[in-house]
Amino acid sequence: MNTFQTLIALALLIYVLCVIVQAIQEFVKNLLNTKADVMAQTVETFMGDSLKLPQVQDALKVRGLNITALESLNKQDFRSLLDGVQFLPGQLDGIVKSAQADAEKIKDNIAASYEGFRSVFQDAYTKRNKLIVLILSFIVVLALNANAIILYDQISSDQAAQQALVASAAKPPANASDRTSQDPLTAAQNTRAAIQKDLQDYPVLIRSHKYGKDHDDHPYAQIPGLLVMGFLVSLGAPFWNDVLKGMTGINNSFNTNKGKAS
């Protein structure tokens, strides 16, 4: 059972690293405005010549919206938005003879493909976020030298730290998305404070970045341990939150049954 509790403690540390990565990710997304960037790229690639990005931005601006509002519009809303688009003469060629009919037909055709457009955007945005998380996961792991193999060894040999981590696993830290702001400056402050608090609450992560005897005893575990930890952290906080709930549930059940048996 000691091995299982060590795994719970390690899973909690991985979760904390995930929360740190998520906090940094939210800050990076707000700073770089990645959603607007991906949305603009999707408009340009998916709509092609039938609808230009500046036309969409101008129509949204009239309504006091930015490009990211397209994510929440339904097909009917988008069709209404197209009524405010000023199409260029070249965009109306080859449809029908009447200019008015041309414009209406183009709008209907574009609106009909809107759900496909949103699907393409969601796929592109998800891939962008996964790439950001993967990169940040390895950066955080390398910065802290959070080696999965060495951390497991440290936790398994330190009963006090193990018990403290297992006890706190039942109430993991708050999700990073609740601790950030759309304002980049505030987001940076919240991100820094959140990371500092997590590292103070779980000092084994701070201790892990220091090279010394513990690391010299594992010369062949350096690269594999870091690669494994980077991959595990990239799975994300929601995944490890579910893992922790399941593991702590099993642990509590075992302890309850053990108490009854004694």
PDB file of C-alpha atoms in Angstrom:
ATOM      1  CA  MET A   1       0.000   0.000   0.000  1.00  0.00           C
ATOM      2  CA  ASN A   2       3.008   2.282   0.560  1.00  0.00           C
ATOM      3  CA  THR A   3       3.708   2.129  -3.192  1.00  0.00           C
ATOM      4  CA  PHE A   4       0.127   3.137  -3.977  1.00  0.00           C
ATOM      5  CA  GLN A   5       0.323   6.120  -1.607  1.00  0.00           C
ATOM      6  CA  THR A   6       3.608   7.137  -3.229  1.00  0.00           C
ATOM      7  CA  LEU A   7       1.842   7.091  -6.599  1.00  0.00           C
ATOM      8  CA  ILE A   8      -0.942   9.273  -5.165  1.00  0.00           C
ATOM      9  CA  ALA A   9       1.641  11.754  -3.899  1.00  0.00           C
ATOM     10  CA  LEU A  10       3.430  11.759  -7.267  1.00  0.00           C
ATOM     11  CA  ALA A  11       0.110  12.237  -9.088  1.00  0.00           C
ATOM     12  CA  LEU A  12      -0.589  15.269  -6.890  1.00  0.00           C
ATOM     13  CA  LEU A  13       2.774  16.797  -7.768  1.00  0.00           C
ATOM     14  CA  ILE A  14       2.089  16.206 -11.461  1.00  0.00           C
ATOM     15  CA  TYR A  15      -1.297  17.893 -11.002  1.00  0.00           C
ATOM     16  CA  VAL A  16       0.370  20.897  -9.355  1.00  0.00           C
ATOM     17  CA  LEU A  17       2.784  21.153 -12.291  1.00  0.00           C
ATOM     18  CA  CYS A  18      -0.225  20.989 -14.640  1.00  0.00           C
ATOM     19  CA  VAL A  19      -1.867  23.863 -12.763  1.00  0.00           C
ATOM     20  CA  ILE A  20       1.333  25.898 -13.073  1.00  0.00           C
ATOM     21  CA  VAL A  21       1.469  25.160 -16.802  1.00  0.00           C
ATOM     22  CA  GLN A  22      -2.214  26.058 -17.184  1.00  0.00           C
ATOM     23  CA  ALA A  23      -1.718  29.362 -15.378  1.00  0.00           C
ATOM     24  CA  ILE A  24       1.177  30.246 -17.680  1.00  0.00           C
ATOM     25  CA  GLN A  25      -0.826  29.088 -20.701  1.00  0.00           C
ATOM     26  CA  GLU A  26      -3.745  31.366 -19.833  1.00  0.00           C
ATOM     27  CA  PHE A  27      -1.342  34.288 -19.472  1.00  0.00           C
ATOM     28  CA  VAL A  28       0.330  33.500 -22.818  1.00  0.00           C
ATOM     29  CA  LYS A  29      -3.052  33.165 -24.549  1.00  0.00           C
ATOM     30  CA  ASN A  30      -4.202  36.523 -23.175  1.00  0.00           C
ATOM     31  CA  LEU A  31      -0.913  38.220 -23.982  1.00  0.00           C
ATOM     32  CA  LEU A  32      -0.679  36.918 -27.564  1.00  0.00           C
ATOM     33  CA  ASN A  33      -4.457  36.926 -28.155  1.00  0.00           C
ATOM     34  CA  THR A  34      -4.173  33.471 -29.709  1.00  0.00           C
ATOM     35  CA  LYS A  35      -7.918  32.938 -30.119  1.00  0.00           C
ATOM     36  CA  ALA A  36      -8.289  36.062 -32.272  1.00  0.00           C
ATOM     37  CA  ASP A  37      -5.199  35.074 -34.243  1.00  0.00           C
ATOM     38  CA  VAL A  38      -6.512  31.573 -34.986  1.00  0.00           C
ATOM     39  CA  MET A  39      -9.971  32.912 -35.798  1.00  0.00           C
ATOM     40  CA  ALA A  40      -8.524  35.425 -38.272  1.00  0.00           C
ATOM     41  CA  GLN A  41      -6.410  32.720 -39.938  1.00  0.00           C
ATOM     42  CA  THR A  42      -9.462  30.458 -40.195  1.00  0.00           C
ATOM     43  CA  VAL A  43     -11.515  33.185 -41.873  1.00  0.00           C
ATOM     44  CA  GLU A  44      -8.764  33.766 -44.413  1.00  0.00           C
ATOM     45  CA  THR A  45      -8.174  30.077 -45.207  1.00  0.00           C
ATOM     46  CA  PHE A  46     -11.741  28.747 -44.973  1.00  0.00           C
ATOM     47  CA  MET A  47     -13.676  31.602 -46.556  1.00  0.00           C
ATOM     48  CA  GLY A  48     -11.109  32.285 -49.268  1.00  0.00           C
ATOM     49  CA  ASP A  49     -12.118  34.964 -51.792  1.00  0.00           C
ATOM     50  CA  SER A  50     -15.834  34.734 -50.999  1.00  0.00           C
ATOM     51  CA  LEU A  51     -15.431  36.684 -47.754  1.00  0.00           C
ATOM     52  CA  LYS A  52     -12.420  38.760 -46.789  1.00  0.00           C
ATOM     53  CA  LEU A  53     -11.173  39.157 -43.219  1.00  0.00           C
ATOM     54  CA  PRO A  54     -11.451  42.995 -43.234  1.00  0.00           C
ATOM     55  CA  GLN A  55     -15.083  42.672 -44.359  1.00  0.00           C
ATOM     56  CA  VAL A  56     -15.883  40.430 -41.405  1.00  0.00           C
ATOM     57  CA  GLN A  57     -13.997  42.671 -38.968  1.00  0.00           C
ATOM     58  CA  ASP A  58     -15.799  45.775 -40.209  1.00  0.00           C
ATOM     59  CA  ALA A  59     -19.222  44.124 -39.897  1.00  0.00           C
ATOM     60  CA  LEU A  60     -18.402  43.006 -36.351  1.00  0.00           C
ATOM     61  CA  LYS A  61     -17.014  46.400 -35.408  1.00  0.00           C
ATOM     62  CA  VAL A  62     -20.315  48.056 -36.316  1.00  0.00           C
ATOM     63  CA  ARG A  63     -21.939  45.820 -33.686  1.00  0.00           C
ATOM     64  CA  GLY A  64     -19.216  46.524 -31.136  1.00  0.00           C
ATOM     65  CA  LEU A  65     -17.740  43.021 -31.421  1.00  0.00           C
ATOM     66  CA  ASN A  66     -14.303  41.653 -32.209  1.00  0.00           C
ATOM     67  CA  ILE A  67     -13.316  38.653 -34.316  1.00  0.00           C
ATOM     68  CA  THR A  68     -13.578  36.167 -31.429  1.00  0.00           C
ATOM     69  CA  ALA A  69     -17.344  36.801 -31.250  1.00  0.00           C
ATOM     70  CA  LEU A  70     -17.724  34.513 -34.272  1.00  0.00           C
ATOM     71  CA  GLU A  71     -17.204  31.559 -31.947  1.00  0.00           C
ATOM     72  CA  SER A  72     -20.509  32.211 -30.165  1.00  0.00           C
ATOM     73  CA  LEU A  73     -22.679  33.231 -33.130  1.00  0.00           C
ATOM     74  CA  ASN A  74     -25.134  30.715 -34.555  1.00  0.00           C
ATOM     75  CA  LYS A  75     -25.942  30.298 -38.241  1.00  0.00           C
ATOM     76  CA  GLN A  76     -28.799  32.811 -38.167  1.00  0.00           C
ATOM     77  CA  ASP A  77     -26.717  35.413 -36.326  1.00  0.00           C
ATOM     78  CA  PHE A  78     -23.934  34.993 -38.839  1.00  0.00           C
ATOM     79  CA  ARG A  79     -26.367  35.356 -41.748  1.00  0.00           C
ATOM     80  CA  SER A  80     -27.617  38.615 -40.230  1.00  0.00           C
ATOM     81  CA  LEU A  81     -24.031  39.753 -39.814  1.00  0.00           C
ATOM     82  CA  LEU A  82     -23.458  39.239 -43.535  1.00  0.00           C
ATOM     83  CA  ASP A  83     -26.133  41.825 -44.303  1.00  0.00           C
ATOM     84  CA  GLY A  84     -23.676  44.441 -43.091  1.00  0.00           C
ATOM     85  CA  VAL A  85     -20.855  43.221 -45.349  1.00  0.00           C
ATOM     86  CA  GLN A  86     -19.995  45.363 -48.358  1.00  0.00           C
ATOM     87  CA  PHE A  87     -19.042  42.889 -51.087  1.00  0.00           C
ATOM     88  CA  LEU A  88     -16.639  43.847 -53.837  1.00  0.00           C
ATOM     89  CA  PRO A  89     -17.739  43.644 -57.480  1.00  0.00           C
ATOM     90  CA  GLY A  90     -15.341  40.800 -58.176  1.00  0.00           C
ATOM     91  CA  GLN A  91     -16.885  38.689 -55.453  1.00  0.00           C
ATOM     92  CA  LEU A  92     -20.254  38.763 -57.246  1.00  0.00           C
ATOM     93  CA  ASP A  93     -19.076  37.589 -60.650  1.00  0.00           C
ATOM     94  CA  GLY A  94     -20.367  34.353 -62.091  1.00  0.00           C
ATOM     95  CA  ILE A  95     -23.330  33.743 -59.787  1.00  0.00           C
ATOM     96  CA  VAL A  96     -26.450  35.284 -61.415  1.00  0.00           C
ATOM     97  CA  LYS A  97     -27.181  38.371 -63.499  1.00  0.00           C
ATOM     98  CA  SER A  98     -28.823  40.528 -60.852  1.00  0.00           C
ATOM     99  CA  ALA A  99     -26.344  42.236 -58.517  1.00  0.00           C
ATOM    100  CA  GLN A 100     -28.845  42.084 -55.665  1.00  0.00           C
ATOM    101  CA  ALA A 101     -29.448  38.384 -56.278  1.00  0.00           C
ATOM    102  CA  ASP A 102     -25.707  37.851 -56.439  1.00  0.00           C
ATOM    103  CA  ALA A 103     -25.184  39.361 -52.987  1.00  0.00           C
ATOM    104  CA  GLU A 104     -28.032  37.401 -51.399  1.00  0.00           C
ATOM    105  CA  LYS A 105     -26.871  34.126 -52.920  1.00  0.00           C
ATOM    106  CA  ILE A 106     -23.310  34.672 -51.724  1.00  0.00           C
ATOM    107  CA  LYS A 107     -24.550  35.407 -48.211  1.00  0.00           C
ATOM    108  CA  ASP A 108     -26.741  32.293 -48.183  1.00  0.00           C
ATOM    109  CA  ASN A 109     -23.863  30.138 -49.414  1.00  0.00           C
ATOM    110  CA  ILE A 110     -21.441  31.542 -46.856  1.00  0.00           C
ATOM    111  CA  ALA A 111     -23.969  31.164 -44.026  1.00  0.00           C
ATOM    112  CA  ALA A 112     -24.588  27.557 -45.062  1.00  0.00           C
ATOM    113  CA  SER A 113     -20.898  26.773 -44.523  1.00  0.00           C
ATOM    114  CA  TYR A 114     -20.694  28.566 -41.173  1.00  0.00           C
ATOM    115  CA  GLU A 115     -20.923  25.438 -39.004  1.00  0.00           C
ATOM    116  CA  GLY A 116     -18.069  23.942 -41.000  1.00  0.00           C
ATOM    117  CA  PHE A 117     -16.102  27.123 -40.417  1.00  0.00           C
ATOM    118  CA  ARG A 118     -16.613  26.919 -36.646  1.00  0.00           C
ATOM    119  CA  SER A 119     -15.558  23.266 -36.663  1.00  0.00           C
ATOM    120  CA  VAL A 120     -12.362  24.125 -38.542  1.00  0.00           C
ATOM    121  CA  PHE A 121     -11.668  26.930 -36.052  1.00  0.00           C
ATOM    122  CA  GLN A 122     -12.201  24.680 -33.025  1.00  0.00           C
ATOM    123  CA  ASP A 123      -9.847  22.043 -34.446  1.00  0.00           C
ATOM    124  CA  ALA A 124      -7.180  24.644 -35.226  1.00  0.00           C
ATOM    125  CA  TYR A 125      -7.548  26.350 -31.842  1.00  0.00           C
ATOM    126  CA  THR A 126      -7.398  23.028 -29.973  1.00  0.00           C
ATOM    127  CA  LYS A 127      -4.245  22.029 -31.837  1.00  0.00           C
ATOM    128  CA  ARG A 128      -2.662  25.400 -31.083  1.00  0.00           C
ATOM    129  CA  ASN A 129      -3.472  25.051 -27.380  1.00  0.00           C
ATOM    130  CA  LYS A 130      -2.141  21.498 -27.237  1.00  0.00           C
ATOM    131  CA  LEU A 131       1.109  22.641 -28.817  1.00  0.00           C
ATOM    132  CA  ILE A 132       1.404  25.503 -26.311  1.00  0.00           C
ATOM    133  CA  VAL A 133       0.716  23.134 -23.401  1.00  0.00           C
ATOM    134  CA  LEU A 134       3.272  20.615 -24.676  1.00  0.00           C
ATOM    135  CA  ILE A 135       5.974  23.266 -25.013  1.00  0.00           C
ATOM    136  CA  LEU A 136       5.190  24.867 -21.645  1.00  0.00           C
ATOM    137  CA  SER A 137       5.064  21.462 -19.941  1.00  0.00           C
ATOM    138  CA  PHE A 138       8.634  20.674 -20.918  1.00  0.00           C
ATOM    139  CA  ILE A 139       9.781  24.214 -20.080  1.00  0.00           C
ATOM    140  CA  VAL A 140       8.324  24.000 -16.555  1.00  0.00           C
ATOM    141  CA  VAL A 141       9.624  20.460 -16.026  1.00  0.00           C
ATOM    142  CA  LEU A 142      13.113  21.436 -17.182  1.00  0.00           C
ATOM    143  CA  ALA A 143      13.091  24.675 -15.163  1.00  0.00           C
ATOM    144  CA  LEU A 144      12.282  22.767 -11.957  1.00  0.00           C
ATOM    145  CA  ASN A 145      14.174  19.642 -13.023  1.00  0.00           C
ATOM    146  CA  ALA A 146      11.001  17.791 -12.025  1.00  0.00           C
ATOM    147  CA  ASN A 147      12.282  14.326 -12.815  1.00  0.00           C
ATOM    148  CA  ALA A 148       9.524  11.730 -12.420  1.00  0.00           C
ATOM    149  CA  ILE A 149      11.912   8.939 -11.448  1.00  0.00           C
ATOM    150  CA  ILE A 150      13.822  10.981  -8.876  1.00  0.00           C
ATOM    151  CA  LEU A 151      10.673  12.538  -7.404  1.00  0.00           C
ATOM    152  CA  TYR A 152       9.167   9.074  -6.968  1.00  0.00           C
ATOM    153  CA  ASP A 153      12.317   7.931  -5.181  1.00  0.00           C
ATOM    154  CA  GLN A 154      12.331  11.024  -2.938  1.00  0.00           C
ATOM    155  CA  ILE A 155       8.679  10.644  -1.989  1.00  0.00           C
ATOM    156  CA  SER A 156       8.906   6.901  -1.336  1.00  0.00           C
ATOM    157  CA  SER A 157      11.861   7.442   1.037  1.00  0.00           C
ATOM    158  CA  ASP A 158      10.278  10.379   2.903  1.00  0.00           C
ATOM    159  CA  GLN A 159       7.280   9.087   4.829  1.00  0.00           C
ATOM    160  CA  ALA A 160       6.410  12.483   6.318  1.00  0.00           C
ATOM    161  CA  ALA A 161       6.301  14.185   2.915  1.00  0.00           C
ATOM    162  CA  GLN A 162       4.384  11.256   1.484  1.00  0.00           C
ATOM    163  CA  GLN A 163       1.694  11.373   4.155  1.00  0.00           C
ATOM    164  CA  ALA A 164       1.383  15.168   3.836  1.00  0.00           C
ATOM    165  CA  LEU A 165       0.952  14.928   0.074  1.00  0.00           C
ATOM    166  CA  VAL A 166      -1.571  12.091   0.308  1.00  0.00           C
ATOM    167  CA  ALA A 167      -3.575  14.080   2.868  1.00  0.00           C
ATOM    168  CA  SER A 168      -3.680  17.152   0.601  1.00  0.00           C
ATOM    169  CA  ALA A 169      -4.527  15.066  -2.478  1.00  0.00           C
ATOM    170  CA  ALA A 170      -8.162  15.028  -1.377  1.00  0.00           C
ATOM    171  CA  LYS A 171      -8.314  18.787  -1.914  1.00  0.00           C
ATOM    172  CA  PRO A 172      -6.020  19.666  -4.867  1.00  0.00           C
ATOM    173  CA  PRO A 173      -5.234  23.324  -5.632  1.00  0.00           C
ATOM    174  CA  ALA A 174      -7.721  25.520  -7.456  1.00  0.00           C
ATOM    175  CA  ASN A 175      -7.899  25.283 -11.223  1.00  0.00           C
ATOM    176  CA  ALA A 176      -5.669  27.812 -12.955  1.00  0.00           C
ATOM    177  CA  SER A 177      -8.493  29.111 -15.138  1.00  0.00           C
ATOM    178  CA  ASP A 178     -10.128  30.510 -12.000  1.00  0.00           C
ATOM    179  CA  ARG A 179      -7.017  32.474 -11.093  1.00  0.00           C
ATOM    180  CA  THR A 180      -6.346  34.458 -14.258  1.00  0.00           C
ATOM    181  CA  SER A 181      -7.746  37.614 -15.832  1.00  0.00           C
ATOM    182  CA  GLN A 182      -8.363  38.881 -19.333  1.00  0.00           C
ATOM    183  CA  ASP A 183      -6.150  41.831 -18.429  1.00  0.00           C
ATOM    184  CA  PRO A 184      -2.545  40.746 -19.245  1.00  0.00           C
ATOM    185  CA  LEU A 185      -1.033  42.740 -16.357  1.00  0.00           C
ATOM    186  CA  THR A 186      -3.454  41.298 -13.809  1.00  0.00           C
ATOM    187  CA  ALA A 187      -3.054  37.854 -15.372  1.00  0.00           C
ATOM    188  CA  ALA A 188       0.729  38.094 -14.974  1.00  0.00           C
ATOM    189  CA  GLN A 189       0.370  39.052 -11.308  1.00  0.00           C
ATOM    190  CA  ASN A 190      -2.144  36.281 -10.641  1.00  0.00           C
ATOM    191  CA  THR A 191      -0.026  33.738 -12.495  1.00  0.00           C
ATOM    192  CA  ARG A 192       3.093  34.644 -10.514  1.00  0.00           C
ATOM    193  CA  ALA A 193       1.223  34.535  -7.209  1.00  0.00           C
ATOM    194  CA  ALA A 194      -0.426  31.212  -8.046  1.00  0.00           C
ATOM    195  CA  ILE A 195       2.873  29.590  -9.003  1.00  0.00           C
ATOM    196  CA  GLN A 196       4.620  30.879  -5.892  1.00  0.00           C
ATOM    197  CA  LYS A 197       1.827  29.575  -3.678  1.00  0.00           C
ATOM    198  CA  ASP A 198       1.841  26.128  -5.290  1.00  0.00           C
ATOM    199  CA  LEU A 199       5.606  25.813  -4.943  1.00  0.00           C
ATOM    200  CA  GLN A 200       5.461  26.951  -1.310  1.00  0.00           C
ATOM    201  CA  ASP A 201       2.682  24.458  -0.566  1.00  0.00           C
ATOM    202  CA  TYR A 202       4.636  21.637  -2.223  1.00  0.00           C
ATOM    203  CA  PRO A 203       8.325  22.403  -1.483  1.00  0.00           C
ATOM    204  CA  VAL A 204       9.489  19.056  -2.888  1.00  0.00           C
ATOM    205  CA  LEU A 205       9.071  20.669  -6.331  1.00  0.00           C
ATOM    206  CA  ILE A 206      11.407  23.504  -5.340  1.00  0.00           C
ATOM    207  CA  ARG A 207      13.883  21.063  -3.854  1.00  0.00           C
ATOM    208  CA  SER A 208      13.849  18.943  -6.990  1.00  0.00           C
ATOM    209  CA  HIS A 209      15.566  21.587  -9.124  1.00  0.00           C
ATOM    210  CA  LYS A 210      18.736  21.476  -7.044  1.00  0.00           C
ATOM    211  CA  TYR A 211      21.434  19.167  -8.328  1.00  0.00           C
ATOM    212  CA  GLY A 212      23.136  17.105  -5.691  1.00  0.00           C
ATOM    213  CA  LYS A 213      23.652  13.629  -4.344  1.00  0.00           C
ATOM    214  CA  ASP A 214      20.059  12.533  -5.032  1.00  0.00           C
ATOM    215  CA  HIS A 215      20.490  13.311  -8.725  1.00  0.00           C
ATOM    216  CA  ASP A 216      24.001  11.905  -8.951  1.00  0.00           C
ATOM    217  CA  ASP A 217      22.646   8.568  -7.748  1.00  0.00           C
ATOM    218  CA  HIS A 218      20.450   8.391 -10.878  1.00  0.00           C
ATOM    219  CA  PRO A 219      22.807   9.165 -13.798  1.00  0.00           C
ATOM    220  CA  TYR A 220      20.701   7.180 -16.273  1.00  0.00           C
ATOM    221  CA  ALA A 221      17.372   8.551 -15.069  1.00  0.00           C
ATOM    222  CA  GLN A 222      17.936  12.174 -16.024  1.00  0.00           C
ATOM    223  CA  ILE A 223      16.676  12.343 -19.610  1.00  0.00           C
ATOM    224  CA  PRO A 224      14.043   9.538 -19.361  1.00  0.00           C
ATOM    225  CA  GLY A 225      12.667  10.964 -16.119  1.00  0.00           C
ATOM    226  CA  LEU A 226      12.327  14.458 -17.567  1.00  0.00           C
ATOM    227  CA  LEU A 227      10.771  13.199 -20.803  1.00  0.00           C
ATOM    228  CA  VAL A 228       8.256  11.068 -18.910  1.00  0.00           C
ATOM    229  CA  MET A 229       7.336  13.944 -16.610  1.00  0.00           C
ATOM    230  CA  GLY A 230       6.976  16.368 -19.514  1.00  0.00           C
ATOM    231  CA  PHE A 231       4.587  13.972 -21.249  1.00  0.00           C
ATOM    232  CA  LEU A 232       2.583  13.342 -18.062  1.00  0.00           C
ATOM    233  CA  VAL A 233       2.224  17.071 -17.360  1.00  0.00           C
ATOM    234  CA  SER A 234       1.105  17.709 -20.945  1.00  0.00           C
ATOM    235  CA  LEU A 235      -1.958  15.506 -20.302  1.00  0.00           C
ATOM    236  CA  GLY A 236      -3.419  18.468 -18.419  1.00  0.00           C
ATOM    237  CA  ALA A 237      -4.914  19.348 -15.037  1.00  0.00           C
ATOM    238  CA  PRO A 238      -8.437  17.958 -15.757  1.00  0.00           C
ATOM    239  CA  PHE A 239      -6.967  14.511 -16.520  1.00  0.00           C
ATOM    240  CA  TRP A 240      -4.886  14.393 -13.335  1.00  0.00           C
ATOM    241  CA  ASN A 241      -7.736  15.807 -11.275  1.00  0.00           C
ATOM    242  CA  ASP A 242      -9.845  12.812 -12.328  1.00  0.00           C
ATOM    243  CA  VAL A 243      -6.930  10.448 -11.632  1.00  0.00           C
ATOM    244  CA  LEU A 244      -6.495  11.903  -8.150  1.00  0.00           C
ATOM    245  CA  LYS A 245     -10.199  11.574  -7.373  1.00  0.00           C
ATOM    246  CA  GLY A 246     -10.131   7.916  -8.366  1.00  0.00           C
ATOM    247  CA  MET A 247      -6.913   7.128  -6.500  1.00  0.00           C
ATOM    248  CA  THR A 248      -7.922   8.930  -3.302  1.00  0.00           C
ATOM    249  CA  GLY A 249     -11.307   7.189  -3.424  1.00  0.00           C
ATOM    250  CA  ILE A 250      -9.590   3.797  -3.586  1.00  0.00           C
ATOM    251  CA  ASN A 251      -7.190   4.806  -0.822  1.00  0.00           C
ATOM    252  CA  ASN A 252      -9.997   6.008   1.459  1.00  0.00           C
ATOM    253  CA  SER A 253     -11.967   2.841   0.823  1.00  0.00           C
ATOM    254  CA  PHE A 254      -8.953   0.709   1.665  1.00  0.00           C
ATOM    255  CA  ASN A 255      -8.271   2.620   4.880  1.00  0.00           C
ATOM    256  CA  THR A 256     -11.942   2.346   5.901  1.00  0.00           C
ATOM    257  CA  ASN A 257     -11.995  -1.411   5.326  1.00  0.00           C
ATOM    258  CA  LYS A 258      -8.677  -1.762   7.098  1.00  0.00           C
ATOM    259  CA  GLY A 259     -10.042   0.153  10.112  1.00  0.00           C
ATOM    260  CA  LYS A 260     -13.130  -2.084  10.276  1.00  0.00           C
ATOM    261  CA  ALA A 261     -11.024  -5.210  10.072  1.00  0.00           C
ATOM    262  CA  SER A 262      -8.861  -4.090  12.978  1.00  0.00           C
TER     263      SER A 262
END
